[in-house]
């Protein structure tokens, strides 16, 4: 029929496609039918079609191919119009027609404004503003400039008068002076540069294109589809299209059933989903009754009811005070009873509250996974919460389903962007172990350089080096510090070779920023680019979308360099991270054929059989409009600036379009970020509207088809994927190991460990699981103790002067070799001087005959539970007294154990050393009675104490030695039993510190599964 024709003198020039309709598919279907595309592949070759963004442009191309019968066609010129939210630049075709001086690049314009900010502070306050602060202020001013360009009618001359009227003269005078940067100095600077204002380029480009179309009309149809007309450039093109013989505007989801009163109310509410569309029609001077529905789209009663419910739920607050009256009006319009109307509108819609974000992500993943069990069905998750989107994507991976989020990600989260950021941190301190390890493990680097040995053995623990040369030297000497460590000499050489490769990369790129106190962003960016290229696999990191983004980042930094001046290397690294977080990059991962994860922008004009709207919490969706840093919000309207609520209206329009789909599940969390959360205003308004019809039964009605979803999520989290099976034993029993696999040799300190934490000893000695040191960890107590022991031993060597200066020098040298910072030594020098003086006095008072044995090894072999067993030890010092007896001395850098702890069997190191000594087990120490066991505390408050000689000692020395001899044999025999349980810290109150296996033991999880509660940490 003629009335249904898309083009022609009598055809409607503005049409709308109803919410909940597959917009792109219907657009392609009608265009193909109108032009005969199936039989004439070039039917749309001369057409120009504008859609909101690049994703919808790709979707339309595919839809036209499908509508043509999946045959090759000559596609139309499909252009991304860009809108207020997308931030996409105007198409090149439009920009090329403006015929004016080219605008500044985004980096240069930001740099120029940054320079103006720094000049202002120098002129007004005599302050040299740090580059990072100036850049942050410039960003806010740039945002204000862009908003002004998109508002068309801004009058900055009213600023001073507004401040006086608001009684803000004293404060506002400073702010108004600062805003002169964009109202006065920025235009002047553009004139000096002979450049155009980049923020007004879209307007100029749109006007130029409209004039070009007027003079040279396009041969084929020109269609603007899916745009709300939110921006002035978009409306300029719309006016031009209306004047063309084959011009057509297709609005998304215009509510043509609004009354005049409702129309006026919506115009006063910028946050309403229809506000932008109505303002667009007013700007085009086009009455709503002349907007026609899209041909071929049939909206049944249920679809109409859903749309009306959603729009009423999002209506201005003053129009929603009496929900019952509103429902009566809607019911009268539809000719249905109130409950029947609401039930029809809610058919296919579910609203589900989940306990937290984790449960919300689990619910979305379950819904998407369930869709795959229905042949041919599709599902899409739409959420503005990028973290939630990533979590759902990861959860789908449990089933081998790869659905990457389609929304752009910050450059810093990509492989290329992260490498650039790491290189900037690395250049500031090439020897930093954590950054260095991250560099070596980066996917672009690890394929080129195998540095596993370097990371595993030589970067961990306390840092013993400053730069990479010192790191190589430290690796070369490591076997002297750790003669019994796990690495070999060949592995040392391999690690040194890896470091040499890194040194060469720094020499090539000249990226070692430690040689200079300050750097400039342009020079530093070049060095970082060279460094990244030198260490990464070719052609990384410049290939792909993220590689292009990384190149763009460095170019941007180079352009900013002259305006930021000199900065510290650390400040430059912060700048790289900040810029990378603001540069979005579209990932190139292949999309799933039936499942999608979209942001609200990517979801525009898209459709799926099941639409999941997640993250529906207040300030998440809709997001709260950001506050202006330099301009009170109440000044925006008088100045002619757009209301920030307009962005809320666009967000509401996105929601309304998606919520009108036939099958929709809305998800929100009761708690977010471990704090109570509030459901989105859209959710509770919809619920309140439904309560006007169903009262207390509304909650059950809104559960819809997803009513069991919370129970499924709870089941998965409680006993599903990744949980322990029913009847799982919390007791770590080595059933697959024979008793013979148990070590046949233990040191005296490990006997204590077997008593305190059997699981850790089993995991380390039998399962062979070794704890890996933390990168860049502070000097641990055991390493500090080893260094002090080494210094005391070196002090006793022949030919060494026995004075305080010598001992202090030895302590300093050994602590430095172990990783003690020089500043720490200097801060504790006075304490060390007191300790050394006390030690020399203690040493002079020793009653010694014969040679003192130091750092002497010993062992005692016996048979336990039918198997040969050896007890070993290394004694710090063994002295022989005048009576022929032995005194065993143990140096402690912490608090020595008490006699009560020794008698209880938890600290058997010294009594067991006595057992070895009495049996002649120590090298070059003849067997003799042990007269004393002495602890010498070499610490801030030095002290010496003999075991079993205190008034409150529960046992004598002889009794402690006898108890230790019998106790350790019973202990080892008990754990040789096949029924032994190697529990994790069974007597946690006696555990001095974490042996490194607590997390592996999963004690808290076992306790929770056994008791039904959380268990908590022991």
PDB file of C-alpha atoms in Angstrom, residues 304-562:
ATOM      1  CA  UNK A 304       1.626  -2.619  24.172  1.00  0.00           C
ATOM      2  CA  UNK A 305       0.883  -3.258  27.845  1.00  0.00           C
ATOM      3  CA  UNK A 306       4.597  -3.846  28.584  1.00  0.00           C
ATOM      4  CA  UNK A 307       5.608  -0.592  26.871  1.00  0.00           C
ATOM      5  CA  UNK A 308       2.945   1.425  28.675  1.00  0.00           C
ATOM      6  CA  UNK A 309       3.908  -0.078  32.039  1.00  0.00           C
ATOM      7  CA  UNK A 310       7.599   0.621  31.531  1.00  0.00           C
ATOM      8  CA  UNK A 311       7.008   4.194  30.378  1.00  0.00           C
ATOM      9  CA  UNK A 312       4.633   4.902  33.253  1.00  0.00           C
ATOM     10  CA  UNK A 313       7.101   3.412  35.715  1.00  0.00           C
ATOM     11  CA  UNK A 314       9.720   5.840  34.413  1.00  0.00           C
ATOM     12  CA  UNK A 315       7.350   8.808  34.265  1.00  0.00           C
ATOM     13  CA  UNK A 316       8.074  12.088  36.119  1.00  0.00           C
ATOM     14  CA  UNK A 317       7.641  11.811  39.891  1.00  0.00           C
ATOM     15  CA  UNK A 318       4.759  14.322  40.033  1.00  0.00           C
ATOM     16  CA  UNK A 319       2.792  12.115  37.624  1.00  0.00           C
ATOM     17  CA  UNK A 320       3.302   8.942  39.635  1.00  0.00           C
ATOM     18  CA  UNK A 321       1.912   9.983  42.996  1.00  0.00           C
ATOM     19  CA  UNK A 322      -1.369   8.142  42.489  1.00  0.00           C
ATOM     20  CA  UNK A 323      -0.452   4.771  41.005  1.00  0.00           C
ATOM     21  CA  UNK A 324      -4.031   3.510  41.204  1.00  0.00           C
ATOM     22  CA  UNK A 325      -5.344   6.405  39.121  1.00  0.00           C
ATOM     23  CA  UNK A 326      -2.558   5.832  36.608  1.00  0.00           C
ATOM     24  CA  UNK A 327      -3.477   2.172  36.287  1.00  0.00           C
ATOM     25  CA  UNK A 328      -7.128   2.996  35.859  1.00  0.00           C
ATOM     26  CA  UNK A 329      -6.248   5.298  32.961  1.00  0.00           C
ATOM     27  CA  UNK A 330      -4.053   2.659  31.334  1.00  0.00           C
ATOM     28  CA  UNK A 331      -6.731   0.041  31.829  1.00  0.00           C
ATOM     29  CA  UNK A 332      -9.333   2.259  30.213  1.00  0.00           C
ATOM     30  CA  UNK A 333      -7.027   2.897  27.230  1.00  0.00           C
ATOM     31  CA  UNK A 334      -6.471  -0.820  26.681  1.00  0.00           C
ATOM     32  CA  UNK A 335     -10.044  -1.873  27.285  1.00  0.00           C
ATOM     33  CA  UNK A 336      -8.868  -4.466  29.841  1.00  0.00           C
ATOM     34  CA  UNK A 337      -9.461  -4.759  33.598  1.00  0.00           C
ATOM     35  CA  UNK A 338      -6.574  -3.409  35.672  1.00  0.00           C
ATOM     36  CA  UNK A 339      -5.231  -6.776  36.820  1.00  0.00           C
ATOM     37  CA  UNK A 340      -5.560  -8.299  33.366  1.00  0.00           C
ATOM     38  CA  UNK A 341      -3.707  -5.339  31.846  1.00  0.00           C
ATOM     39  CA  UNK A 342      -0.851  -5.478  34.387  1.00  0.00           C
ATOM     40  CA  UNK A 343      -0.587  -9.263  34.142  1.00  0.00           C
ATOM     41  CA  UNK A 344      -0.318  -8.995  30.347  1.00  0.00           C
ATOM     42  CA  UNK A 345       2.361  -6.307  30.659  1.00  0.00           C
ATOM     43  CA  UNK A 346       4.416  -8.403  33.070  1.00  0.00           C
ATOM     44  CA  UNK A 347       4.176 -11.599  31.048  1.00  0.00           C
ATOM     45  CA  UNK A 348       7.679 -12.742  30.155  1.00  0.00           C
ATOM     46  CA  UNK A 349       9.305 -10.335  32.654  1.00  0.00           C
ATOM     47  CA  UNK A 350      11.043 -11.408  35.874  1.00  0.00           C
ATOM     48  CA  UNK A 351      12.603  -9.298  38.620  1.00  0.00           C
ATOM     49  CA  UNK A 352      15.042 -11.120  40.906  1.00  0.00           C
ATOM     50  CA  UNK A 353      16.997  -9.915  43.926  1.00  0.00           C
ATOM     51  CA  UNK A 354      20.258 -11.718  44.694  1.00  0.00           C
ATOM     52  CA  UNK A 355      22.264 -11.474  47.929  1.00  0.00           C
ATOM     53  CA  UNK A 356      25.392  -9.899  46.404  1.00  0.00           C
ATOM     54  CA  UNK A 357      27.317  -9.311  43.180  1.00  0.00           C
ATOM     55  CA  UNK A 358      28.758 -12.847  43.205  1.00  0.00           C
ATOM     56  CA  UNK A 359      25.283 -14.375  43.332  1.00  0.00           C
ATOM     57  CA  UNK A 360      24.070 -11.909  40.690  1.00  0.00           C
ATOM     58  CA  UNK A 361      26.862 -12.965  38.327  1.00  0.00           C
ATOM     59  CA  UNK A 362      26.111 -16.624  39.056  1.00  0.00           C
ATOM     60  CA  UNK A 363      22.442 -16.056  38.195  1.00  0.00           C
ATOM     61  CA  UNK A 364      23.262 -14.355  34.894  1.00  0.00           C
ATOM     62  CA  UNK A 365      25.694 -17.134  33.962  1.00  0.00           C
ATOM     63  CA  UNK A 366      23.085 -19.802  34.745  1.00  0.00           C
ATOM     64  CA  UNK A 367      20.474 -18.093  32.568  1.00  0.00           C
ATOM     65  CA  UNK A 368      22.893 -17.782  29.659  1.00  0.00           C
ATOM     66  CA  UNK A 369      24.095 -21.353  29.993  1.00  0.00           C
ATOM     67  CA  UNK A 370      20.486 -22.574  30.082  1.00  0.00           C
ATOM     68  CA  UNK A 371      19.810 -20.834  26.776  1.00  0.00           C
ATOM     69  CA  UNK A 372      22.278 -23.142  25.033  1.00  0.00           C
ATOM     70  CA  UNK A 373      20.009 -26.090  25.877  1.00  0.00           C
ATOM     71  CA  UNK A 374      17.294 -24.556  23.677  1.00  0.00           C
ATOM     72  CA  UNK A 375      18.239 -25.032  20.004  1.00  0.00           C
ATOM     73  CA  UNK A 376      18.638 -21.777  18.103  1.00  0.00           C
ATOM     74  CA  UNK A 377      17.784 -19.519  21.071  1.00  0.00           C
ATOM     75  CA  UNK A 378      19.925 -16.494  21.903  1.00  0.00           C
ATOM     76  CA  UNK A 379      20.561 -14.587  25.116  1.00  0.00           C
ATOM     77  CA  UNK A 380      22.257 -11.311  25.940  1.00  0.00           C
ATOM     78  CA  UNK A 381      23.449  -9.911  29.235  1.00  0.00           C
ATOM     79  CA  UNK A 382      23.295  -6.113  29.331  1.00  0.00           C
ATOM     80  CA  UNK A 383      24.963  -4.283  32.212  1.00  0.00           C
ATOM     81  CA  UNK A 384      26.956  -1.091  32.698  1.00  0.00           C
ATOM     82  CA  UNK A 385      28.999  -2.814  35.422  1.00  0.00           C
ATOM     83  CA  UNK A 386      32.194  -3.907  33.658  1.00  0.00           C
ATOM     84  CA  UNK A 387      33.291  -5.938  36.679  1.00  0.00           C
ATOM     85  CA  UNK A 388      30.040  -7.871  36.688  1.00  0.00           C
ATOM     86  CA  UNK A 389      30.369  -8.496  32.945  1.00  0.00           C
ATOM     87  CA  UNK A 390      33.888  -9.902  33.364  1.00  0.00           C
ATOM     88  CA  UNK A 391      32.749 -12.091  36.255  1.00  0.00           C
ATOM     89  CA  UNK A 392      29.891 -13.584  34.235  1.00  0.00           C
ATOM     90  CA  UNK A 393      32.268 -14.221  31.337  1.00  0.00           C
ATOM     91  CA  UNK A 394      34.632 -16.067  33.686  1.00  0.00           C
ATOM     92  CA  UNK A 395      31.797 -18.140  35.194  1.00  0.00           C
ATOM     93  CA  UNK A 396      30.659 -19.239  31.739  1.00  0.00           C
ATOM     94  CA  UNK A 397      34.175 -20.521  31.191  1.00  0.00           C
ATOM     95  CA  UNK A 398      33.448 -23.291  33.724  1.00  0.00           C
ATOM     96  CA  UNK A 399      31.290 -24.927  31.068  1.00  0.00           C
ATOM     97  CA  UNK A 400      33.781 -24.271  28.283  1.00  0.00           C
ATOM     98  CA  UNK A 401      31.665 -21.396  26.941  1.00  0.00           C
ATOM     99  CA  UNK A 402      33.674 -18.365  25.838  1.00  0.00           C
ATOM    100  CA  UNK A 403      31.602 -15.162  25.813  1.00  0.00           C
ATOM    101  CA  UNK A 404      33.873 -12.094  25.995  1.00  0.00           C
ATOM    102  CA  UNK A 405      32.263  -8.797  27.029  1.00  0.00           C
ATOM    103  CA  UNK A 406      31.799  -6.684  23.917  1.00  0.00           C
ATOM    104  CA  UNK A 407      32.149  -3.321  25.647  1.00  0.00           C
ATOM    105  CA  UNK A 408      35.509  -1.605  25.136  1.00  0.00           C
ATOM    106  CA  UNK A 409      37.967  -2.119  27.964  1.00  0.00           C
ATOM    107  CA  UNK A 410      40.520   0.368  29.286  1.00  0.00           C
ATOM    108  CA  UNK A 411      43.835   0.031  27.500  1.00  0.00           C
ATOM    109  CA  UNK A 412      45.553  -0.766  30.791  1.00  0.00           C
ATOM    110  CA  UNK A 413      43.582  -4.025  30.996  1.00  0.00           C
ATOM    111  CA  UNK A 414      44.860  -5.279  27.648  1.00  0.00           C
ATOM    112  CA  UNK A 415      48.088  -7.162  27.039  1.00  0.00           C
ATOM    113  CA  UNK A 416      49.796  -4.353  25.113  1.00  0.00           C
ATOM    114  CA  UNK A 417      48.583  -1.621  27.459  1.00  0.00           C
ATOM    115  CA  UNK A 418      49.669  -3.502  30.575  1.00  0.00           C
ATOM    116  CA  UNK A 419      53.142  -4.037  29.094  1.00  0.00           C
ATOM    117  CA  UNK A 420      53.544  -0.300  28.456  1.00  0.00           C
ATOM    118  CA  UNK A 421      52.454   0.471  32.019  1.00  0.00           C
ATOM    119  CA  UNK A 422      54.825  -2.127  33.448  1.00  0.00           C
ATOM    120  CA  UNK A 423      57.722  -0.810  31.371  1.00  0.00           C
ATOM    121  CA  UNK A 424      57.095   2.702  32.721  1.00  0.00           C
ATOM    122  CA  UNK A 425      57.228   1.366  36.297  1.00  0.00           C
ATOM    123  CA  UNK A 426      60.254  -0.747  35.448  1.00  0.00           C
ATOM    124  CA  UNK A 427      62.179   2.176  33.961  1.00  0.00           C
ATOM    125  CA  UNK A 428      61.706   4.110  37.209  1.00  0.00           C
ATOM    126  CA  UNK A 429      63.450   1.281  39.115  1.00  0.00           C
ATOM    127  CA  UNK A 430      64.922  -1.486  36.918  1.00  0.00           C
ATOM    128  CA  UNK A 431      65.768  -3.645  39.924  1.00  0.00           C
ATOM    129  CA  UNK A 432      62.305  -3.657  41.528  1.00  0.00           C
ATOM    130  CA  UNK A 433      61.577  -7.394  41.956  1.00  0.00           C
ATOM    131  CA  UNK A 434      57.764  -7.309  41.773  1.00  0.00           C
ATOM    132  CA  UNK A 435      57.719  -5.235  38.574  1.00  0.00           C
ATOM    133  CA  UNK A 436      60.571  -7.254  37.082  1.00  0.00           C
ATOM    134  CA  UNK A 437      58.749 -10.529  37.747  1.00  0.00           C
ATOM    135  CA  UNK A 438      55.571  -9.112  36.184  1.00  0.00           C
ATOM    136  CA  UNK A 439      57.549  -8.094  33.097  1.00  0.00           C
ATOM    137  CA  UNK A 440      59.087 -11.549  32.750  1.00  0.00           C
ATOM    138  CA  UNK A 441      55.703 -13.280  33.108  1.00  0.00           C
ATOM    139  CA  UNK A 442      53.961 -11.018  30.608  1.00  0.00           C
ATOM    140  CA  UNK A 443      52.605 -13.052  27.673  1.00  0.00           C
ATOM    141  CA  UNK A 444      54.506 -10.907  25.152  1.00  0.00           C
ATOM    142  CA  UNK A 445      57.808 -11.450  26.983  1.00  0.00           C
ATOM    143  CA  UNK A 446      57.710 -14.983  28.362  1.00  0.00           C
ATOM    144  CA  UNK A 447      57.492 -16.516  24.884  1.00  0.00           C
ATOM    145  CA  UNK A 448      60.762 -14.817  24.004  1.00  0.00           C
ATOM    146  CA  UNK A 449      62.670 -15.045  27.268  1.00  0.00           C
ATOM    147  CA  UNK A 450      62.528 -18.050  29.622  1.00  0.00           C
ATOM    148  CA  UNK A 451      63.169 -16.512  33.027  1.00  0.00           C
ATOM    149  CA  UNK A 452      61.487 -19.068  35.299  1.00  0.00           C
ATOM    150  CA  UNK A 453      64.686 -19.830  37.183  1.00  0.00           C
ATOM    151  CA  UNK A 454      65.351 -16.132  37.737  1.00  0.00           C
ATOM    152  CA  UNK A 455      61.876 -15.607  39.142  1.00  0.00           C
ATOM    153  CA  UNK A 456      61.726 -18.758  41.252  1.00  0.00           C
ATOM    154  CA  UNK A 457      65.085 -18.606  42.995  1.00  0.00           C
ATOM    155  CA  UNK A 458      66.661 -15.174  42.712  1.00  0.00           C
ATOM    156  CA  UNK A 459      64.006 -12.437  42.713  1.00  0.00           C
ATOM    157  CA  UNK A 460      62.152 -13.596  45.795  1.00  0.00           C
ATOM    158  CA  UNK A 461      62.737 -12.801  49.417  1.00  0.00           C
ATOM    159  CA  UNK A 462      64.397  -9.572  50.573  1.00  0.00           C
ATOM    160  CA  UNK A 463      65.877  -7.346  47.904  1.00  0.00           C
ATOM    161  CA  UNK A 464      69.677  -7.549  47.989  1.00  0.00           C
ATOM    162  CA  UNK A 465      70.444  -5.319  45.017  1.00  0.00           C
ATOM    163  CA  UNK A 466      69.839  -1.832  43.677  1.00  0.00           C
ATOM    164  CA  UNK A 467      70.042  -2.125  39.888  1.00  0.00           C
ATOM    165  CA  UNK A 468      70.285  -4.925  37.349  1.00  0.00           C
ATOM    166  CA  UNK A 469      74.104  -5.093  37.485  1.00  0.00           C
ATOM    167  CA  UNK A 470      73.915  -5.587  41.238  1.00  0.00           C
ATOM    168  CA  UNK A 471      71.221  -8.217  40.706  1.00  0.00           C
ATOM    169  CA  UNK A 472      73.575 -10.193  38.454  1.00  0.00           C
ATOM    170  CA  UNK A 473      76.298  -9.954  41.098  1.00  0.00           C
ATOM    171  CA  UNK A 474      73.849 -11.025  43.802  1.00  0.00           C
ATOM    172  CA  UNK A 475      72.869 -14.116  41.811  1.00  0.00           C
ATOM    173  CA  UNK A 476      76.526 -14.985  41.294  1.00  0.00           C
ATOM    174  CA  UNK A 477      77.116 -14.919  45.066  1.00  0.00           C
ATOM    175  CA  UNK A 478      73.837 -16.530  46.136  1.00  0.00           C
ATOM    176  CA  UNK A 479      75.330 -20.005  46.535  1.00  0.00           C
ATOM    177  CA  UNK A 480      77.665 -18.551  49.174  1.00  0.00           C
ATOM    178  CA  UNK A 481      74.696 -17.285  51.167  1.00  0.00           C
ATOM    179  CA  UNK A 482      72.599 -20.414  50.626  1.00  0.00           C
ATOM    180  CA  UNK A 483      75.013 -23.327  50.134  1.00  0.00           C
ATOM    181  CA  UNK A 484      72.278 -25.948  50.477  1.00  0.00           C
ATOM    182  CA  UNK A 485      69.628 -24.269  48.326  1.00  0.00           C
ATOM    183  CA  UNK A 486      67.715 -26.050  45.572  1.00  0.00           C
ATOM    184  CA  UNK A 487      69.286 -24.366  42.528  1.00  0.00           C
ATOM    185  CA  UNK A 488      72.372 -25.513  40.682  1.00  0.00           C
ATOM    186  CA  UNK A 489      75.324 -23.587  39.321  1.00  0.00           C
ATOM    187  CA  UNK A 490      73.964 -24.055  35.805  1.00  0.00           C
ATOM    188  CA  UNK A 491      70.712 -22.454  36.898  1.00  0.00           C
ATOM    189  CA  UNK A 492      72.630 -19.567  38.418  1.00  0.00           C
ATOM    190  CA  UNK A 493      74.405 -19.016  35.118  1.00  0.00           C
ATOM    191  CA  UNK A 494      71.080 -19.175  33.256  1.00  0.00           C
ATOM    192  CA  UNK A 495      69.584 -16.543  35.570  1.00  0.00           C
ATOM    193  CA  UNK A 496      72.607 -14.274  35.120  1.00  0.00           C
ATOM    194  CA  UNK A 497      72.266 -14.599  31.347  1.00  0.00           C
ATOM    195  CA  UNK A 498      68.600 -13.543  31.610  1.00  0.00           C
ATOM    196  CA  UNK A 499      69.607 -10.454  33.574  1.00  0.00           C
ATOM    197  CA  UNK A 500      72.246  -9.631  30.963  1.00  0.00           C
ATOM    198  CA  UNK A 501      69.524  -9.695  28.291  1.00  0.00           C
ATOM    199  CA  UNK A 502      67.524  -7.203  30.328  1.00  0.00           C
ATOM    200  CA  UNK A 503      70.555  -4.956  30.790  1.00  0.00           C
ATOM    201  CA  UNK A 504      71.094  -5.015  27.029  1.00  0.00           C
ATOM    202  CA  UNK A 505      67.454  -4.022  26.458  1.00  0.00           C
ATOM    203  CA  UNK A 506      67.923  -1.006  28.737  1.00  0.00           C
ATOM    204  CA  UNK A 507      71.122  -0.020  26.948  1.00  0.00           C
ATOM    205  CA  UNK A 508      69.376  -0.184  23.566  1.00  0.00           C
ATOM    206  CA  UNK A 509      66.360   1.819  24.696  1.00  0.00           C
ATOM    207  CA  UNK A 510      68.134   4.176  27.106  1.00  0.00           C
ATOM    208  CA  UNK A 511      65.153   3.659  29.411  1.00  0.00           C
ATOM    209  CA  UNK A 512      66.959   3.572  32.751  1.00  0.00           C
ATOM    210  CA  UNK A 513      65.356   6.638  34.342  1.00  0.00           C
ATOM    211  CA  UNK A 514      67.348   6.259  37.573  1.00  0.00           C
ATOM    212  CA  UNK A 515      70.276   8.072  35.957  1.00  0.00           C
ATOM    213  CA  UNK A 516      68.250  11.316  35.920  1.00  0.00           C
ATOM    214  CA  UNK A 517      66.143  12.929  38.595  1.00  0.00           C
ATOM    215  CA  UNK A 518      63.511  14.146  36.131  1.00  0.00           C
ATOM    216  CA  UNK A 519      62.198  13.091  32.709  1.00  0.00           C
ATOM    217  CA  UNK A 520      59.953  14.654  30.084  1.00  0.00           C
ATOM    218  CA  UNK A 521      56.903  12.784  28.848  1.00  0.00           C
ATOM    219  CA  UNK A 522      57.879  12.949  25.165  1.00  0.00           C
ATOM    220  CA  UNK A 523      61.411  11.604  25.659  1.00  0.00           C
ATOM    221  CA  UNK A 524      60.255   9.022  28.205  1.00  0.00           C
ATOM    222  CA  UNK A 525      57.498   7.787  25.889  1.00  0.00           C
ATOM    223  CA  UNK A 526      60.052   7.080  23.157  1.00  0.00           C
ATOM    224  CA  UNK A 527      62.310   5.188  25.557  1.00  0.00           C
ATOM    225  CA  UNK A 528      59.401   3.143  26.869  1.00  0.00           C
ATOM    226  CA  UNK A 529      58.363   2.246  23.323  1.00  0.00           C
ATOM    227  CA  UNK A 530      61.915   1.103  22.556  1.00  0.00           C
ATOM    228  CA  UNK A 531      62.111  -0.878  25.802  1.00  0.00           C
ATOM    229  CA  UNK A 532      58.795  -2.652  25.159  1.00  0.00           C
ATOM    230  CA  UNK A 533      59.912  -3.509  21.646  1.00  0.00           C
ATOM    231  CA  UNK A 534      63.289  -4.795  22.851  1.00  0.00           C
ATOM    232  CA  UNK A 535      61.905  -7.297  25.350  1.00  0.00           C
ATOM    233  CA  UNK A 536      58.691  -8.463  23.665  1.00  0.00           C
ATOM    234  CA  UNK A 537      58.034 -10.993  20.970  1.00  0.00           C
ATOM    235  CA  UNK A 538      57.911  -9.498  17.466  1.00  0.00           C
ATOM    236  CA  UNK A 539      55.595  -7.876  16.329  1.00  0.00           C
ATOM    237  CA  UNK A 540      54.199  -7.411  19.808  1.00  0.00           C
ATOM    238  CA  UNK A 541      53.198  -5.175  21.432  1.00  0.00           C
ATOM    239  CA  UNK A 542      52.064  -3.159  18.395  1.00  0.00           C
ATOM    240  CA  UNK A 543      49.807  -5.738  16.696  1.00  0.00           C
ATOM    241  CA  UNK A 544      46.033  -5.876  17.000  1.00  0.00           C
ATOM    242  CA  UNK A 545      43.566  -3.430  18.519  1.00  0.00           C
ATOM    243  CA  UNK A 546      45.403  -3.206  21.823  1.00  0.00           C
ATOM    244  CA  UNK A 547      48.719  -2.726  20.031  1.00  0.00           C
ATOM    245  CA  UNK A 548      47.241   0.184  18.111  1.00  0.00           C
ATOM    246  CA  UNK A 549      45.918   1.533  21.402  1.00  0.00           C
ATOM    247  CA  UNK A 550      49.365   1.248  22.996  1.00  0.00           C
ATOM    248  CA  UNK A 551      50.906   3.109  20.074  1.00  0.00           C
ATOM    249  CA  UNK A 552      48.206   5.756  20.394  1.00  0.00           C
ATOM    250  CA  UNK A 553      48.926   6.059  24.113  1.00  0.00           C
ATOM    251  CA  UNK A 554      52.633   6.689  23.567  1.00  0.00           C
ATOM    252  CA  UNK A 555      51.933   9.158  20.781  1.00  0.00           C
ATOM    253  CA  UNK A 556      49.493  10.928  23.077  1.00  0.00           C
ATOM    254  CA  UNK A 557      52.113  11.116  25.836  1.00  0.00           C
ATOM    255  CA  UNK A 558      54.675  12.451  23.381  1.00  0.00           C
ATOM    256  CA  UNK A 559      52.256  15.202  22.350  1.00  0.00           C
ATOM    257  CA  UNK A 560      51.524  16.046  25.990  1.00  0.00           C
ATOM    258  CA  UNK A 561      55.225  16.169  26.889  1.00  0.00           C
ATOM    259  CA  UNK A 562      56.024  19.794  25.968  1.00  0.00           C
TER     260      UNK A 562
END
